[in-house]
Amino acid sequence: MEVLPSRVLMNGNSQAVRIPAEFRLGTDRVQISRTPEGDLLIHPCPSQRGQALLQALSGLDADFLEALEQQQADKLPVQEREAL
C-alpha cells in the first residue's frame, strides 16, 4: 500500500486535506467515514450530472414517450434542391 505525507489546512472553521496528485479524485464529492480504529476512509461519490435530466424525464407519461420515439423512428423525406 502506497503512503504519502500530506498537509492539513484550515479554512475558517473547516479543515481541508491536500491530496497528492497520485491520489487525485475524479469527482467533486466524497463520503468520509471513520473505522473503529479511528482511520478515515474516503469514498468518491459517483457524478450527479444526469440527475436533473432524469428527474425531468420521470414526469413524462408513457404516451408522450411513445410519440417521441415514433417521431425519431419516422424518416423525413429527402429534400430536392437546385444543383450548385
XYZ file of C-alpha atoms in Angstrom:
84
model
C 0.000 0.000 0.000
C 1.373 3.385 -1.042
C 1.568 6.013 1.716
C 2.362 9.668 1.036
C 2.577 12.541 3.510
C 0.215 15.471 3.088
C -0.873 18.664 4.844
C -3.999 19.575 6.760
C -5.138 23.149 6.104
C -7.635 25.325 7.974
C -10.219 27.393 6.092
C -12.317 29.226 8.659
C -13.896 26.529 10.830
C -13.327 23.843 8.187
C -10.372 21.593 7.587
C -9.067 20.578 4.183
C -6.524 17.909 3.315
C -4.197 18.435 0.383
C -4.453 15.305 -1.783
C -1.262 14.346 -3.653
C -1.556 14.028 -7.435
C -1.112 10.249 -7.189
C -4.420 10.054 -5.303
C -6.326 12.653 -7.357
C -10.108 12.077 -7.323
C -12.298 12.112 -10.431
C -15.275 13.626 -8.617
C -16.152 16.733 -6.610
C -17.968 14.855 -3.803
C -16.815 12.193 -1.365
C -18.182 10.329 1.637
C -15.907 10.168 4.671
C -16.230 7.516 7.353
C -14.172 6.540 10.376
C -13.230 2.952 11.160
C -13.450 1.623 14.741
C -9.652 2.028 14.870
C -10.003 5.751 14.081
C -8.759 5.657 10.476
C -10.562 7.873 7.967
C -11.850 6.311 4.741
C -12.628 8.493 1.715
C -15.123 7.084 -0.784
C -15.563 9.009 -4.077
C -19.258 9.572 -4.902
C -20.442 8.950 -8.447
C -21.074 12.036 -10.535
C -24.600 13.508 -10.387
C -24.532 15.036 -13.874
C -27.622 13.285 -15.234
C -29.815 13.563 -12.133
C -31.642 16.748 -13.210
C -32.399 15.286 -16.642
C -33.636 12.009 -15.167
C -35.895 13.878 -12.738
C -37.353 15.967 -15.576
C -37.965 12.886 -17.718
C -39.590 10.958 -14.869
C -42.603 13.307 -15.049
C -43.396 12.422 -18.679
C -46.159 9.899 -19.320
C -45.831 6.770 -21.477
C -47.946 8.211 -24.353
C -45.626 11.197 -24.727
C -42.523 8.986 -24.695
C -44.063 6.629 -27.282
C -44.918 9.559 -29.580
C -41.377 10.911 -29.196
C -39.857 7.543 -30.059
C -42.150 7.218 -33.101
C -41.181 10.681 -34.311
C -37.498 9.726 -34.069
C -38.174 6.481 -35.978
C -40.057 8.184 -38.843
C -37.686 9.213 -41.616
C -38.049 12.684 -43.051
C -38.482 12.930 -46.835
C -35.375 13.836 -48.804
C -35.410 17.482 -49.857
C -34.920 18.313 -53.500
C -32.593 21.247 -54.130
C -31.138 23.021 -57.107
C -27.710 21.881 -58.196
C -24.845 24.216 -57.376
